[in-house]
């Protein structure tokens, strides 16, 4: 795989620096007051598959790494099941900071943080975006012109949605958020079945 070009690397550094400085980060003060880290993203800068979660949890905010806590262990098991390595993919979230008490992201927070996500997508240019849970699914489907197809995650998970982005040829695959398994271990089978769709992907 070719090296990431200098301009793209600069842009990723710029994104990191701006988030570290708290530019347009509504949860910056909360981050600093609690000694947390922002969670910018992790993985391959030229990944074909990008995973987008909701927001960092406590473990993530304490370390700065996405999906390193309980939901992360479940995600690792699912990736393992379909033989995908974390170093092959890129993982990030809609929000780059942990919301207090793990509450849901607000509309304003989504509005303020997603320009960072959009810049990350522009640099990494994934062929497939796997959205984990309702928030990232709704955001990404709307962004890619699939607003009319948005339904609750239980209705659309595990399906491939072709976007109108013929230039990048992006496909979107909504998936349950791995945290559902932490609440209901019986769901693991359903998530594994949905993840299997990733094994049949072909990249042009
Ligand atoms: N849940 C998420 O949505 N993202 C993380 O990084 C961790 C837990």
PDB file of C-alpha atoms and ligand atoms in Angstrom:
ATOM      1  CA  UNK A   1       0.000   0.000   0.000  1.00  0.00           C
ATOM      2  CA  UNK A   2       1.305   3.424  -0.967  1.00  0.00           C
ATOM      3  CA  UNK A   3       2.349   5.858   1.740  1.00  0.00           C
ATOM      4  CA  UNK A   4      -0.188   8.448   2.771  1.00  0.00           C
ATOM      5  CA  UNK A   5       0.698  11.647   0.941  1.00  0.00           C
ATOM      6  CA  UNK A   6       2.177  14.632   2.716  1.00  0.00           C
ATOM      7  CA  UNK A   7      -0.842  16.872   2.262  1.00  0.00           C
ATOM      8  CA  UNK A   8      -3.181  14.283   3.790  1.00  0.00           C
ATOM      9  CA  UNK A   9      -0.826  13.650   6.680  1.00  0.00           C
ATOM     10  CA  UNK A  10      -0.649  17.397   7.329  1.00  0.00           C
ATOM     11  CA  UNK A  11      -4.440  17.565   7.324  1.00  0.00           C
ATOM     12  CA  UNK A  12      -4.697  14.722   9.865  1.00  0.00           C
ATOM     13  CA  UNK A  13      -2.140  16.486  12.062  1.00  0.00           C
ATOM     14  CA  UNK A  14      -4.121  19.699  11.763  1.00  0.00           C
ATOM     15  CA  UNK A  15      -7.346  17.928  12.751  1.00  0.00           C
ATOM     16  CA  UNK A  16      -5.579  16.443  15.784  1.00  0.00           C
ATOM     17  CA  UNK A  17      -4.118  19.785  16.817  1.00  0.00           C
ATOM     18  CA  UNK A  18      -7.432  21.625  16.501  1.00  0.00           C
ATOM     19  CA  UNK A  19      -9.233  18.997  18.576  1.00  0.00           C
ATOM     20  CA  UNK A  20      -6.466  19.027  21.203  1.00  0.00           C
ATOM     21  CA  UNK A  21      -6.847  22.807  21.430  1.00  0.00           C
ATOM     22  CA  UNK A  22     -10.614  22.389  21.761  1.00  0.00           C
ATOM     23  CA  UNK A  23     -11.506  24.409  18.675  1.00  0.00           C
ATOM     24  CA  UNK A  24     -15.274  24.031  18.172  1.00  0.00           C
ATOM     25  CA  UNK A  25     -15.341  21.299  20.816  1.00  0.00           C
ATOM     26  CA  UNK A  26     -18.338  21.985  23.074  1.00  0.00           C
ATOM     27  CA  UNK A  27     -17.152  19.348  25.562  1.00  0.00           C
ATOM     28  CA  UNK A  28     -13.635  20.795  25.825  1.00  0.00           C
ATOM     29  CA  UNK A  29     -14.117  22.262  29.312  1.00  0.00           C
ATOM     30  CA  UNK A  30     -15.615  19.044  30.587  1.00  0.00           C
ATOM     31  CA  UNK A  31     -12.614  17.223  29.073  1.00  0.00           C
ATOM     32  CA  UNK A  32     -10.113  19.488  30.843  1.00  0.00           C
ATOM     33  CA  UNK A  33     -11.949  19.577  34.182  1.00  0.00           C
ATOM     34  CA  UNK A  34     -11.863  15.790  34.296  1.00  0.00           C
ATOM     35  CA  UNK A  35      -8.358  15.267  32.964  1.00  0.00           C
ATOM     36  CA  UNK A  36      -9.753  13.391  29.953  1.00  0.00           C
ATOM     37  CA  UNK A  37      -8.271  13.008  26.488  1.00  0.00           C
ATOM     38  CA  UNK A  38     -10.136  13.632  23.266  1.00  0.00           C
ATOM     39  CA  UNK A  39     -10.532  10.513  21.154  1.00  0.00           C
ATOM     40  CA  UNK A  40      -9.609  11.488  17.641  1.00  0.00           C
ATOM     41  CA  UNK A  41      -9.408   8.151  15.856  1.00  0.00           C
ATOM     42  CA  UNK A  42      -7.095   5.199  15.425  1.00  0.00           C
ATOM     43  CA  UNK A  43      -5.967   2.900  12.682  1.00  0.00           C
ATOM     44  CA  UNK A  44      -4.912   2.822   9.084  1.00  0.00           C
ATOM     45  CA  UNK A  45      -4.906   6.207   7.367  1.00  0.00           C
ATOM     46  CA  UNK A  46      -5.641   4.492   4.063  1.00  0.00           C
ATOM     47  CA  UNK A  47      -8.198   2.057   5.368  1.00  0.00           C
ATOM     48  CA  UNK A  48     -10.796   0.686   2.977  1.00  0.00           C
ATOM     49  CA  UNK A  49     -13.210   0.281   5.892  1.00  0.00           C
ATOM     50  CA  UNK A  50     -13.959   2.990   8.438  1.00  0.00           C
ATOM     51  CA  UNK A  51     -15.959   2.305  11.590  1.00  0.00           C
ATOM     52  CA  UNK A  52     -17.817   5.193  13.177  1.00  0.00           C
ATOM     53  CA  UNK A  53     -19.116   4.899  16.725  1.00  0.00           C
ATOM     54  CA  UNK A  54     -21.026   7.389  18.812  1.00  0.00           C
ATOM     55  CA  UNK A  55     -18.774   9.008  21.416  1.00  0.00           C
ATOM     56  CA  UNK A  56     -15.932   7.991  23.713  1.00  0.00           C
ATOM     57  CA  UNK A  57     -16.852   6.235  26.944  1.00  0.00           C
ATOM     58  CA  UNK A  58     -14.953   6.587  30.214  1.00  0.00           C
ATOM     59  CA  UNK A  59     -12.104   4.212  29.308  1.00  0.00           C
ATOM     60  CA  UNK A  60     -11.667   5.901  25.959  1.00  0.00           C
ATOM     61  CA  UNK A  61     -11.603   9.386  27.516  1.00  0.00           C
ATOM     62  CA  UNK A  62      -9.007   8.190  30.035  1.00  0.00           C
ATOM     63  CA  UNK A  63      -6.709   6.839  27.315  1.00  0.00           C
ATOM     64  CA  UNK A  64      -7.497   8.738  24.114  1.00  0.00           C
ATOM     65  CA  UNK A  65      -8.158   5.512  22.161  1.00  0.00           C
ATOM     66  CA  UNK A  66     -11.485   4.528  20.591  1.00  0.00           C
ATOM     67  CA  UNK A  67     -13.241   1.370  21.642  1.00  0.00           C
ATOM     68  CA  UNK A  68     -10.721   0.294  24.269  1.00  0.00           C
ATOM     69  CA  UNK A  69     -13.262  -0.498  27.012  1.00  0.00           C
ATOM     70  CA  UNK A  70     -16.078  -2.986  27.311  1.00  0.00           C
ATOM     71  CA  UNK A  71     -17.705  -2.185  23.958  1.00  0.00           C
ATOM     72  CA  UNK A  72     -14.218  -2.299  22.419  1.00  0.00           C
ATOM     73  CA  UNK A  73     -13.657  -5.871  23.627  1.00  0.00           C
ATOM     74  CA  UNK A  74     -16.900  -6.868  21.956  1.00  0.00           C
ATOM     75  CA  UNK A  75     -15.897  -5.035  18.779  1.00  0.00           C
ATOM     76  CA  UNK A  76     -12.550  -6.876  18.842  1.00  0.00           C
ATOM     77  CA  UNK A  77     -14.342 -10.207  19.122  1.00  0.00           C
ATOM     78  CA  UNK A  78     -16.563  -9.318  16.171  1.00  0.00           C
ATOM     79  CA  UNK A  79     -13.615  -8.188  14.050  1.00  0.00           C
ATOM     80  CA  UNK A  80     -11.784 -11.350  14.976  1.00  0.00           C
ATOM     81  CA  UNK A  81     -14.797 -13.380  13.902  1.00  0.00           C
ATOM     82  CA  UNK A  82     -14.576 -11.936  10.385  1.00  0.00           C
ATOM     83  CA  UNK A  83     -10.792 -11.950  10.369  1.00  0.00           C
ATOM     84  CA  UNK A  84     -10.348  -8.198  10.166  1.00  0.00           C
ATOM     85  CA  UNK A  85      -7.430  -6.653  12.038  1.00  0.00           C
ATOM     86  CA  UNK A  86      -7.729  -3.302  13.741  1.00  0.00           C
ATOM     87  CA  UNK A  87      -4.608  -2.124  11.930  1.00  0.00           C
ATOM     88  CA  UNK A  88      -6.396  -2.608   8.587  1.00  0.00           C
ATOM     89  CA  UNK A  89      -9.300  -0.331   9.463  1.00  0.00           C
ATOM     90  CA  UNK A  90      -9.830   3.150  10.860  1.00  0.00           C
ATOM     91  CA  UNK A  91     -12.052   3.673  13.906  1.00  0.00           C
ATOM     92  CA  UNK A  92     -13.454   6.963  15.066  1.00  0.00           C
ATOM     93  CA  UNK A  93     -16.594   8.474  16.551  1.00  0.00           C
ATOM     94  CA  UNK A  94     -19.177  11.140  15.830  1.00  0.00           C
ATOM     95  CA  UNK A  95     -18.142  13.079  18.962  1.00  0.00           C
ATOM     96  CA  UNK A  96     -14.481  13.362  19.847  1.00  0.00           C
ATOM     97  CA  UNK A  97     -15.117  13.947  23.565  1.00  0.00           C
ATOM     98  CA  UNK A  98     -17.009  11.979  26.161  1.00  0.00           C
ATOM     99  CA  UNK A  99     -20.411  13.437  27.029  1.00  0.00           C
ATOM    100  CA  UNK A 100     -21.014  13.760  30.798  1.00  0.00           C
ATOM    101  CA  UNK A 101     -22.381  10.560  32.292  1.00  0.00           C
ATOM    102  CA  UNK A 102     -22.299   8.871  28.879  1.00  0.00           C
ATOM    103  CA  UNK A 103     -25.475  10.655  27.891  1.00  0.00           C
ATOM    104  CA  UNK A 104     -26.577  10.752  24.269  1.00  0.00           C
ATOM    105  CA  UNK A 105     -24.917  13.339  22.027  1.00  0.00           C
ATOM    106  CA  UNK A 106     -26.932  16.534  21.605  1.00  0.00           C
ATOM    107  CA  UNK A 107     -27.825  17.954  18.212  1.00  0.00           C
ATOM    108  CA  UNK A 108     -25.463  20.889  18.763  1.00  0.00           C
ATOM    109  CA  UNK A 109     -22.595  18.585  19.732  1.00  0.00           C
ATOM    110  CA  UNK A 110     -23.122  16.528  16.588  1.00  0.00           C
ATOM    111  CA  UNK A 111     -23.161  19.711  14.536  1.00  0.00           C
ATOM    112  CA  UNK A 112     -19.962  21.016  16.113  1.00  0.00           C
ATOM    113  CA  UNK A 113     -17.901  17.804  16.051  1.00  0.00           C
ATOM    114  CA  UNK A 114     -18.865  16.324  12.689  1.00  0.00           C
ATOM    115  CA  UNK A 115     -16.858  18.741  10.536  1.00  0.00           C
ATOM    116  CA  UNK A 116     -13.835  16.885  12.009  1.00  0.00           C
ATOM    117  CA  UNK A 117     -15.317  13.542  11.020  1.00  0.00           C
ATOM    118  CA  UNK A 118     -16.003  14.814   7.515  1.00  0.00           C
ATOM    119  CA  UNK A 119     -12.417  15.975   7.164  1.00  0.00           C
ATOM    120  CA  UNK A 120     -11.209  12.559   8.352  1.00  0.00           C
ATOM    121  CA  UNK A 121     -13.397  10.825   5.748  1.00  0.00           C
ATOM    122  CA  UNK A 122     -12.051  13.140   3.042  1.00  0.00           C
ATOM    123  CA  UNK A 123      -8.456  12.238   3.867  1.00  0.00           C
ATOM    124  CA  UNK A 124      -8.881   8.514   4.524  1.00  0.00           C
ATOM    125  CA  UNK A 125     -11.300   7.957   1.633  1.00  0.00           C
ATOM    126  CA  UNK A 126     -12.793   4.693   2.855  1.00  0.00           C
ATOM    127  CA  UNK A 127     -14.701   2.539   0.391  1.00  0.00           C
ATOM    128  CA  UNK A 128     -17.002   1.294   3.138  1.00  0.00           C
ATOM    129  CA  UNK A 129     -18.283   3.093   6.202  1.00  0.00           C
ATOM    130  CA  UNK A 130     -19.652   0.902   8.979  1.00  0.00           C
ATOM    131  CA  UNK A 131     -21.797   2.956  11.301  1.00  0.00           C
ATOM    132  CA  UNK A 132     -22.197   1.615  14.808  1.00  0.00           C
ATOM    133  CA  UNK A 133     -25.576   2.418  16.314  1.00  0.00           C
ATOM    134  CA  UNK A 134     -28.327   4.904  15.589  1.00  0.00           C
ATOM    135  CA  UNK A 135     -26.432   8.183  15.880  1.00  0.00           C
ATOM    136  CA  UNK A 136     -23.647   7.557  13.421  1.00  0.00           C
ATOM    137  CA  UNK A 137     -26.011   5.708  11.085  1.00  0.00           C
ATOM    138  CA  UNK A 138     -28.477   8.585  10.899  1.00  0.00           C
ATOM    139  CA  UNK A 139     -25.722  11.153  10.502  1.00  0.00           C
ATOM    140  CA  UNK A 140     -23.815   9.330   7.760  1.00  0.00           C
ATOM    141  CA  UNK A 141     -26.885   8.208   5.828  1.00  0.00           C
ATOM    142  CA  UNK A 142     -28.181  11.757   5.744  1.00  0.00           C
ATOM    143  CA  UNK A 143     -24.803  13.095   4.701  1.00  0.00           C
ATOM    144  CA  UNK A 144     -24.682  10.674   1.777  1.00  0.00           C
ATOM    145  CA  UNK A 145     -28.186  11.392   0.512  1.00  0.00           C
ATOM    146  CA  UNK A 146     -29.906   8.397   2.090  1.00  0.00           C
ATOM    147  CA  UNK A 147     -32.199  10.333   4.428  1.00  0.00           C
ATOM    148  CA  UNK A 148     -35.318   8.603   3.117  1.00  0.00           C
ATOM    149  CA  UNK A 149     -33.868   5.196   3.973  1.00  0.00           C
ATOM    150  CA  UNK A 150     -33.086   5.984   7.601  1.00  0.00           C
ATOM    151  CA  UNK A 151     -34.905   3.737  10.055  1.00  0.00           C
ATOM    152  CA  UNK A 152     -34.101   2.442  13.524  1.00  0.00           C
ATOM    153  CA  UNK A 153     -30.893   0.422  13.524  1.00  0.00           C
ATOM    154  CA  UNK A 154     -32.721  -2.873  14.145  1.00  0.00           C
ATOM    155  CA  UNK A 155     -34.447  -2.465  10.752  1.00  0.00           C
ATOM    156  CA  UNK A 156     -31.448  -1.580   8.591  1.00  0.00           C
ATOM    157  CA  UNK A 157     -28.462  -3.231  10.275  1.00  0.00           C
ATOM    158  CA  UNK A 158     -26.351  -5.578   8.219  1.00  0.00           C
ATOM    159  CA  UNK A 159     -27.482  -4.138   4.879  1.00  0.00           C
ATOM    160  CA  UNK A 160     -25.311  -2.434   2.291  1.00  0.00           C
ATOM    161  CA  UNK A 161     -26.444   0.994   1.131  1.00  0.00           C
ATOM    162  CA  UNK A 162     -24.898   2.305  -2.044  1.00  0.00           C
ATOM    163  CA  UNK A 163     -24.399   6.058  -1.943  1.00  0.00           C
ATOM    164  CA  UNK A 164     -24.624   8.540  -4.747  1.00  0.00           C
ATOM    165  CA  UNK A 165     -20.921   9.204  -4.261  1.00  0.00           C
ATOM    166  CA  UNK A 166     -19.819   7.525  -7.472  1.00  0.00           C
ATOM    167  CA  UNK A 167     -16.437   9.252  -7.341  1.00  0.00           C
ATOM    168  CA  UNK A 168     -15.468   7.590  -4.086  1.00  0.00           C
ATOM    169  CA  UNK A 169     -17.876   4.697  -4.553  1.00  0.00           C
ATOM    170  CA  UNK A 170     -18.705   4.657  -0.842  1.00  0.00           C
ATOM    171  CA  UNK A 171     -20.949   1.973   0.608  1.00  0.00           C
ATOM    172  CA  UNK A 172     -22.543   2.350   4.013  1.00  0.00           C
ATOM    173  CA  UNK A 173     -23.214  -0.583   6.302  1.00  0.00           C
ATOM    174  CA  UNK A 174     -25.218   0.209   9.443  1.00  0.00           C
ATOM    175  CA  UNK A 175     -24.467  -2.145  12.323  1.00  0.00           C
ATOM    176  CA  UNK A 176     -25.688  -2.496  15.878  1.00  0.00           C
ATOM    177  CA  UNK A 177     -23.459  -0.718  18.370  1.00  0.00           C
ATOM    178  CA  UNK A 178     -21.324  -3.405  20.090  1.00  0.00           C
ATOM    179  CA  UNK A 179     -22.454  -2.087  23.483  1.00  0.00           C
ATOM    180  CA  UNK A 180     -25.835  -3.783  22.929  1.00  0.00           C
ATOM    181  CA  UNK A 181     -24.081  -7.061  23.681  1.00  0.00           C
ATOM    182  CA  UNK A 182     -22.876  -5.699  27.024  1.00  0.00           C
ATOM    183  CA  UNK A 183     -26.524  -5.155  27.956  1.00  0.00           C
ATOM    184  CA  UNK A 184     -27.794  -8.319  26.320  1.00  0.00           C
ATOM    185  CA  UNK A 185     -25.203 -11.052  25.685  1.00  0.00           C
ATOM    186  CA  UNK A 186     -27.778 -13.003  23.654  1.00  0.00           C
ATOM    187  CA  UNK A 187     -27.343 -10.401  20.912  1.00  0.00           C
ATOM    188  CA  UNK A 188     -23.819 -11.560  20.072  1.00  0.00           C
ATOM    189  CA  UNK A 189     -25.111 -14.067  17.508  1.00  0.00           C
ATOM    190  CA  UNK A 190     -27.078 -11.393  15.654  1.00  0.00           C
ATOM    191  CA  UNK A 191     -24.078  -9.063  15.566  1.00  0.00           C
ATOM    192  CA  UNK A 192     -21.792 -11.805  14.303  1.00  0.00           C
ATOM    193  CA  UNK A 193     -24.248 -12.584  11.538  1.00  0.00           C
ATOM    194  CA  UNK A 194     -24.371  -8.913  10.534  1.00  0.00           C
ATOM    195  CA  UNK A 195     -20.581  -8.605  10.591  1.00  0.00           C
ATOM    196  CA  UNK A 196     -20.341 -11.528   8.173  1.00  0.00           C
ATOM    197  CA  UNK A 197     -21.383  -9.160   5.406  1.00  0.00           C
ATOM    198  CA  UNK A 198     -17.904  -7.670   5.656  1.00  0.00           C
ATOM    199  CA  UNK A 199     -16.280 -10.905   4.535  1.00  0.00           C
ATOM    200  CA  UNK A 200     -17.875 -10.704   1.083  1.00  0.00           C
ATOM    201  CA  UNK A 201     -16.829  -7.149   0.282  1.00  0.00           C
ATOM    202  CA  UNK A 202     -14.915  -6.529  -2.898  1.00  0.00           C
ATOM    203  CA  UNK A 203     -12.965  -3.351  -3.393  1.00  0.00           C
ATOM    204  CA  UNK A 204     -12.392  -1.938  -6.849  1.00  0.00           C
TER     205      UNK A 204
HETATM  206  N1  LIG B   1     -18.634   3.644  22.325  1.00  0.00           N
HETATM  207  C1  LIG B   1     -18.451   4.391  21.220  1.00  0.00           C
HETATM  208  O1  LIG B   1     -19.400   4.706  20.498  1.00  0.00           O
HETATM  209  N2  LIG B   1     -17.211   4.788  20.933  1.00  0.00           N
HETATM  210  C2  LIG B   1     -16.147   4.449  21.650  1.00  0.00           C
HETATM  211  O2  LIG B   1     -15.037   4.848  21.298  1.00  0.00           O
HETATM  212  C3  LIG B   1     -16.363   3.658  22.795  1.00  0.00           C
HETATM  213  C4  LIG B   1     -17.605   3.273  23.113  1.00  0.00           C
END
